[in-house]
Coordinates of C-alpha atoms in Angstrom, one line a residue:
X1 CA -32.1 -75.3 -199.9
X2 CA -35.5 -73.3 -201.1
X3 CA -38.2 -75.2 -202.4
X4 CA -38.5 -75.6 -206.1
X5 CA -41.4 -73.4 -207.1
X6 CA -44.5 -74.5 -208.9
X7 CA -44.1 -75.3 -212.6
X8 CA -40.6 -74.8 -212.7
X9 CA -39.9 -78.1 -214.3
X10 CA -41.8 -78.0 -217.0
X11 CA -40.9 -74.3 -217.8
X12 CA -37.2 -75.4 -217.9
X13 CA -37.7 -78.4 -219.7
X14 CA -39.8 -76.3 -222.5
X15 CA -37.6 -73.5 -222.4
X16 CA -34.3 -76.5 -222.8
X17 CA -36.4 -77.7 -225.8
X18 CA -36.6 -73.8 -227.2
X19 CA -33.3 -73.5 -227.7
X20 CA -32.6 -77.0 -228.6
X21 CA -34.3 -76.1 -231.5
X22 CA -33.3 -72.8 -232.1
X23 CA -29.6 -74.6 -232.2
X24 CA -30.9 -76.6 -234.8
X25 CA -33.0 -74.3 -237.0
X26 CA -30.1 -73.1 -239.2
X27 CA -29.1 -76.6 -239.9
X28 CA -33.0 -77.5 -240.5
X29 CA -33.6 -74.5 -242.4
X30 CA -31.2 -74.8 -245.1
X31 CA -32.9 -78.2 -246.2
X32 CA -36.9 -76.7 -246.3
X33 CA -38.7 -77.9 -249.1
X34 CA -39.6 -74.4 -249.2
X35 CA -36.6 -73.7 -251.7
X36 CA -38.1 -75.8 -254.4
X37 CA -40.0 -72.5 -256.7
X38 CA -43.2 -73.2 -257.9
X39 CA -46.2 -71.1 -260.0
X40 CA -48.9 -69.2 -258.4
X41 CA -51.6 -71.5 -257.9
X42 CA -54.9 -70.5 -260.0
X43 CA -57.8 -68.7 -257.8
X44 CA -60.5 -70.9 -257.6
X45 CA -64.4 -69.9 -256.7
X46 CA -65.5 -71.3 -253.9
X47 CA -67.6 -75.0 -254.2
X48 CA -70.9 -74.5 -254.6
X49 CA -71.9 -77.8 -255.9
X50 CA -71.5 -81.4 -254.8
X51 CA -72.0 -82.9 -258.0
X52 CA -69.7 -85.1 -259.9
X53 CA -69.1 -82.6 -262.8
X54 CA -68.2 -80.0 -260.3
X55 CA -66.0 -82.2 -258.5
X56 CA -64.2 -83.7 -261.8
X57 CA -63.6 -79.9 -263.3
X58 CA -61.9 -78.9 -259.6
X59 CA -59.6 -82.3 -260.1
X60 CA -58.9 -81.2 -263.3
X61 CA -57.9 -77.6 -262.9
X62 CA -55.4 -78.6 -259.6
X63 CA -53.9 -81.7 -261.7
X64 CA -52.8 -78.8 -264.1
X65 CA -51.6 -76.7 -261.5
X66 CA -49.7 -79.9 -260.1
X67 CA -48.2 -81.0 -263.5
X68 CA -46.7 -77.0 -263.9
X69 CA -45.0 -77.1 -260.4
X70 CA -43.9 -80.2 -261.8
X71 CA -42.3 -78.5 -264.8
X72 CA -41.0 -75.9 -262.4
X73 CA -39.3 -78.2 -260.0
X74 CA -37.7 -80.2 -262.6
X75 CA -35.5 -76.6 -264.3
X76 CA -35.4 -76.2 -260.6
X77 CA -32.7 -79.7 -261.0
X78 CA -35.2 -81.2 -257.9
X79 CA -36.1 -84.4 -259.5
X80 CA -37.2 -85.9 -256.3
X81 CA -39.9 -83.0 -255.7
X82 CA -40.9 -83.6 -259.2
X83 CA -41.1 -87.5 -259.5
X84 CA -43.5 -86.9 -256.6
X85 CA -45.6 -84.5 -258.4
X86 CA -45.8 -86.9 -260.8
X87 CA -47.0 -89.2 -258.8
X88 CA -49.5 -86.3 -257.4
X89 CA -50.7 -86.0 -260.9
X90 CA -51.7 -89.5 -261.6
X91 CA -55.2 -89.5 -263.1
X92 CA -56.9 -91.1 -260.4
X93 CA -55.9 -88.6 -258.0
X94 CA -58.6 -85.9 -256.8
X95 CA -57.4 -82.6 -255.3
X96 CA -59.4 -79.5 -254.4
X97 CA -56.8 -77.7 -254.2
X98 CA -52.9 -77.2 -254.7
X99 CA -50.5 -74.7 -254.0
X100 CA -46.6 -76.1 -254.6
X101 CA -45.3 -72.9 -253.0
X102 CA -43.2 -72.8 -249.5
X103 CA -43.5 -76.4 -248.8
X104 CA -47.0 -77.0 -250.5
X105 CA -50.6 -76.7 -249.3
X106 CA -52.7 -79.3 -250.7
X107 CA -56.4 -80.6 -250.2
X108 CA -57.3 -84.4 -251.7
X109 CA -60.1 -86.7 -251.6
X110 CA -60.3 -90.0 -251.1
X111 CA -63.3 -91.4 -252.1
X112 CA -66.5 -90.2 -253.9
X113 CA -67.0 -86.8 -251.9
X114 CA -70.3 -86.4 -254.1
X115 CA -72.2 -89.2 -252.1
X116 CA -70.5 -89.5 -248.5
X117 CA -72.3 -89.4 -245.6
X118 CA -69.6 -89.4 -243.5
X119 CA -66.4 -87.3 -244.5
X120 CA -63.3 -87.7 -241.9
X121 CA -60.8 -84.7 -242.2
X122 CA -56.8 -85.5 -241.6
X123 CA -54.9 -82.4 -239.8
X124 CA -51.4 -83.6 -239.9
X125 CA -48.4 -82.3 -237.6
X126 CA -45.3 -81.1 -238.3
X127 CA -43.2 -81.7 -241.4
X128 CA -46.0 -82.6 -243.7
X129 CA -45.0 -81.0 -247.3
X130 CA -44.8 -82.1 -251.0
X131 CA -41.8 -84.4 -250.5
X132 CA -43.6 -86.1 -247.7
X133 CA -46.5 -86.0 -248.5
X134 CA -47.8 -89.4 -249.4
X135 CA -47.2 -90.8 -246.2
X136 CA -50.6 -88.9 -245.1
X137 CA -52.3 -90.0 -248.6
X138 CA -51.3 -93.8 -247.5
X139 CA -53.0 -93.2 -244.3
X140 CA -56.4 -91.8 -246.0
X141 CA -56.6 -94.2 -247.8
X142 CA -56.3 -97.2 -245.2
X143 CA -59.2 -95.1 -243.3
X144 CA -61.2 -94.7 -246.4
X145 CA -61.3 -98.2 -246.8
X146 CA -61.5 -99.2 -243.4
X147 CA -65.1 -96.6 -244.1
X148 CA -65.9 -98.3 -246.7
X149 CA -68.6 -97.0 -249.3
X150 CA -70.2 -93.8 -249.4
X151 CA -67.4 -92.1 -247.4
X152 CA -64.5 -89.8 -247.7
X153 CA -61.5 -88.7 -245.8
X154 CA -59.7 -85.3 -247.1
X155 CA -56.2 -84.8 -246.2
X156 CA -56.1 -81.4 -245.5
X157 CA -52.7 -79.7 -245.2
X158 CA -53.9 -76.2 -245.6
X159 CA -51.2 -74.8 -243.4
X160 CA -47.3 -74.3 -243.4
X161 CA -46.5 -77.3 -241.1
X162 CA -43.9 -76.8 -238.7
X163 CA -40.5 -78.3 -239.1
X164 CA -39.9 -81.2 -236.0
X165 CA -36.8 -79.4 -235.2
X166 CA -37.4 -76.0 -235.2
X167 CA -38.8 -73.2 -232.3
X168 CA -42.2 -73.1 -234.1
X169 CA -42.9 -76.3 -233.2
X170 CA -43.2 -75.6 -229.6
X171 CA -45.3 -72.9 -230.1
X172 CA -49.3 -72.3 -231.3
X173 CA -48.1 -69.4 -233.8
X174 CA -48.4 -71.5 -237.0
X175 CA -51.6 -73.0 -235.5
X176 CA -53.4 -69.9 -234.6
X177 CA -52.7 -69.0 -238.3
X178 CA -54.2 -72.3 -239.4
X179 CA -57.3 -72.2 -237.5
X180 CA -59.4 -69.6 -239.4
X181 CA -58.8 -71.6 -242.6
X182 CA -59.3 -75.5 -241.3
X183 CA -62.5 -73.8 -239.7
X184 CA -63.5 -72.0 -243.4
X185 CA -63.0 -75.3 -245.0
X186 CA -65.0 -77.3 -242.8
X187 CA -67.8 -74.8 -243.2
X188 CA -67.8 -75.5 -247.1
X189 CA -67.5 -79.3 -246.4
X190 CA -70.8 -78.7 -244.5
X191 CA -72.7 -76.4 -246.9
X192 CA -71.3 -78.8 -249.5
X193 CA -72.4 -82.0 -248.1
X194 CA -75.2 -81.3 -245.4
X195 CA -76.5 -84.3 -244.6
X196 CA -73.0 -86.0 -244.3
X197 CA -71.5 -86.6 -240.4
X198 CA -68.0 -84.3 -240.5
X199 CA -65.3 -85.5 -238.0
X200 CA -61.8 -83.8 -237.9
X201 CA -59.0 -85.9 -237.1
X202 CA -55.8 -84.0 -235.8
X203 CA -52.3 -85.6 -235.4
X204 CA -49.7 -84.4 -233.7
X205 CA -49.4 -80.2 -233.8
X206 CA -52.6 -80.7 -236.1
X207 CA -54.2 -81.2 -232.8
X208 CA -52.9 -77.8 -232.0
X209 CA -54.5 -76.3 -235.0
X210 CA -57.6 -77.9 -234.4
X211 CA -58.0 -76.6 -230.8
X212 CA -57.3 -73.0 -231.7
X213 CA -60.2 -74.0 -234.3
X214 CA -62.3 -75.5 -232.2
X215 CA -64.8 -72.4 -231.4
X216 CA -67.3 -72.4 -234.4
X217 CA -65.9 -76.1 -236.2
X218 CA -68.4 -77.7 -237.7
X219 CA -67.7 -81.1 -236.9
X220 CA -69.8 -83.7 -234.8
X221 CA -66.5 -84.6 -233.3
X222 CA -62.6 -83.1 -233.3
X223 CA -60.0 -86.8 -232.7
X224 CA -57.2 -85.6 -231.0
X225 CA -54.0 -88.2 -231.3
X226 CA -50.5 -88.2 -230.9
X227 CA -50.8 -85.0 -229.3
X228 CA -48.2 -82.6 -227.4
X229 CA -51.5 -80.4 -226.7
X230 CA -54.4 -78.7 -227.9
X231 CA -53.3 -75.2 -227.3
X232 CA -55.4 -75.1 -224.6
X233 CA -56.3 -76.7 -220.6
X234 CA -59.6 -78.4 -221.0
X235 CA -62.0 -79.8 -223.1
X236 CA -64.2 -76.7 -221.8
X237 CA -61.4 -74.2 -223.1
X238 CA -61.7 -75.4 -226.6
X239 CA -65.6 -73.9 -226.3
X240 CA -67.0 -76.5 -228.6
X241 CA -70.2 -78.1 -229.3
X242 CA -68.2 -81.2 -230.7
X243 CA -67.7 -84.4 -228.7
X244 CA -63.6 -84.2 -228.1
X245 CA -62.1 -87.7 -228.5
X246 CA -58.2 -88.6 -227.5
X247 CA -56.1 -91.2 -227.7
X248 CA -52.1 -92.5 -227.7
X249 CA -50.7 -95.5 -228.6
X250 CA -48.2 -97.2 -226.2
X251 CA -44.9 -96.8 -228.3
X252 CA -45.3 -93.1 -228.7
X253 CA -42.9 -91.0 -227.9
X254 CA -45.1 -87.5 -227.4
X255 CA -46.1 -89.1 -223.9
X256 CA -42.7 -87.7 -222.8
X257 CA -42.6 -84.2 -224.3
X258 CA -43.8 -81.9 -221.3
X259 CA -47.7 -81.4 -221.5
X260 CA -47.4 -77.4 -220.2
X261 CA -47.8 -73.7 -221.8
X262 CA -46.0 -70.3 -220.2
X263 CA -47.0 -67.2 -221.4
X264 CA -43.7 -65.4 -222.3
X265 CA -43.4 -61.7 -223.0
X266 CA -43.6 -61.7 -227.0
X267 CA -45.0 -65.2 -227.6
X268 CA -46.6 -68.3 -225.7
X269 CA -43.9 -70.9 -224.9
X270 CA -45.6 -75.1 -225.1
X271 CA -48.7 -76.5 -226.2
X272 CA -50.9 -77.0 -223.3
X273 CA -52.3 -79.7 -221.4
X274 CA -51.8 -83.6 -222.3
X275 CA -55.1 -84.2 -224.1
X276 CA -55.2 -87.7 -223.0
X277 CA -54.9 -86.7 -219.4
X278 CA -58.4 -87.4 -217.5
X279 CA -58.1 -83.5 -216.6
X280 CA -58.1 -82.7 -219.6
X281 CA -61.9 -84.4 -220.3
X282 CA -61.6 -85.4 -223.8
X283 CA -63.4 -89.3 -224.4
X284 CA -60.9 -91.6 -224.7
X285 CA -60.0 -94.2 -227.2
X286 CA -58.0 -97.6 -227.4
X287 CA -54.8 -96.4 -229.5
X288 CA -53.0 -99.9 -229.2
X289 CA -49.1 -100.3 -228.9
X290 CA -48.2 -98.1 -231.9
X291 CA -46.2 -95.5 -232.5
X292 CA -46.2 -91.8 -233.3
X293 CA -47.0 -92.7 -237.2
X294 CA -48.5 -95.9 -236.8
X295 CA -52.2 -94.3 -236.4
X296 CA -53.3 -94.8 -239.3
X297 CA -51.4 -98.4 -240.3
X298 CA -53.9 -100.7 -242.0
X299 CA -54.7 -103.4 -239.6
X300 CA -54.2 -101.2 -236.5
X301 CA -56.4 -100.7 -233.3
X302 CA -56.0 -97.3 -233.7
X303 CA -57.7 -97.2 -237.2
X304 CA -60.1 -99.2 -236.3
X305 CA -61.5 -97.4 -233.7
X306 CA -60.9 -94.0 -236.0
X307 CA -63.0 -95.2 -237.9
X308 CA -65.6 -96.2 -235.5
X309 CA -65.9 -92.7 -234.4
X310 CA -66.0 -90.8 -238.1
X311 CA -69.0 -93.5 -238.2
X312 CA -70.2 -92.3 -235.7
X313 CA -69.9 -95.4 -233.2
X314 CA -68.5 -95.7 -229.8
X315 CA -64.5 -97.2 -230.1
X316 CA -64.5 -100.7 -229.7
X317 CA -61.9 -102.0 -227.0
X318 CA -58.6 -102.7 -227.7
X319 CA -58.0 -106.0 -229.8
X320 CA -62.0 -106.5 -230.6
X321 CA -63.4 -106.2 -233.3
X322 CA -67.0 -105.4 -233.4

């Protein structure tokens, strides 16, 4: 019997999970939260100002825009998508910025932007839209007040997140879409805030979108967690200036999704190397036993030591708490 060549495992196993999903995509597709209409968001100037008048008439102007998708969803007959943009809506809610079309895009702050030295950024993964969304708003704000005081974290889904069972989800197209805008909005964080420390937290294929960012990110550090990849081999690949952090917790299932990326004719096939791997040279950090959405649980190793690092402190080991 020949000898199985190089790589040909993980190329079969990635190419078995392509059409896995590609079996399941018409299935997936019909239930998008895409089909839910919603109005043209209003064009807003770029933030120029940190202040808290600034801030509050940018909160007010997207709570608008929230309250018509709202209107929109309910003649739509979607209650569900529109009891949670009524929740979205609340008055102590502080977006800067909102777009209900497609899925949603959507940019909120937790905590008082206008004073924070130290702003953390959430990049979610895959199926992250308006009907899911507060799952990511519960985990801001268990990091928020795991900062405590003169912080903010910004959930940041300013992308169209990639369905879990679905082709793009095994490939870097939707990230390598993402990129130029996590990078623009970073850039403003910066110009907004620029004494405050940046670090951009990336979960899951928001890791992806945060590699294909990684060349010109301002950020003194990019957290890669739950990853299948960072789009890329090496630390050294991403070209960054940032300290590169990763970490997994013991109960997660994306240790077993093949670490690999193949170069296809029309498109690249997998999301590179496992960023946790020691070849891979990120820093690494005690995750604990959680799960794939248990980074971010209130009480969790993995928080804590989150948190350590948008601070700006080493991770502490696993079950101490410094």
């Amino acid at each position: 019997m020949a000898p199985r060549p190089p790589g040909s495992r993980p190329l079969r196993t990635l190419l078995a999970a392509l059409v896995a999903a590609s079996v399941a995509v018409p299935v997936s597709g019909a239930a998008r939260p895409s089909a839910v209409p919603a109005p043209v968001p209003v064009a807003l100037e770029p933030l120029r100002s940190p202040g808290p008048g600034a801030l509050a008439e940018r909160y007010a102007v997207n709570r608008d825009s929230i309250r018509a998708a709202e209107r929109m969803a309910e003649g739509h007959g979607d209650r569900a998508r529109a009891d949670a943009l009524r929740v979205m809506a609340g008055p102590a809610r502080q977006f800067l910025s909102f777009d209900g079309r497609n899925g949603g895009r959507t940019v909120e702050v937790v905590g008082d932007l206008a004073r924070a030295d130290r702003i953390a950024v959430l990049v979610p993964g895959s199926d992250t839209n308006l009907d899911r969304y507060e799952r990511l708003r519960a985990g801001a704000t268990a990091l928020r007040q795991e900062l405590g005081d003169r912080s903010a974290v910004v959930a940041w889904v300013g992308y169209e997140t990639p369905a879990t069972m679905s082709t793009r989800v095994v490939t870097p197209g939707l990230a390598e879409e993402a990129a130029p805008r996590l990078r623009a909005f970073v850039r403003e964080m910066a110009a907004l805030r620029p004494p405050a420390r940046i670090t951009v937290l990336c979960h899951s294929y928001g890791s992806v979108v945060c590699g294909r960012a990684a060349p010109g990110l301002d950020a003194s550090d990019i957290v890669l967690y739950g990853s299948p990849g960072a789009g890329a081999g090496s630390v050294a690949a991403l070209h960054t200036r940032a300290t590169v952090w990763a970490g997994r917790g013991d109960d997660d299932w994306i240790a077993d999704v093949p670490h690999a990326q193949v170069q296809l004719p029309f498109f690249t096939l997998g999301l590179g190397s496992d960023p946790v791997s020691p070849a891979f040279g990120a820093r690494p950090f005690p995750a604990g036993a959680g799960g794939h959405s248990d980074y971010l649980a209130p009480g969790s190793v993995s928080l804590r030591n989150l948190a350590r690092i948008v601070s700006g402190q080493g991770p502490a080991e696993e079950g101490h708490r410094a």
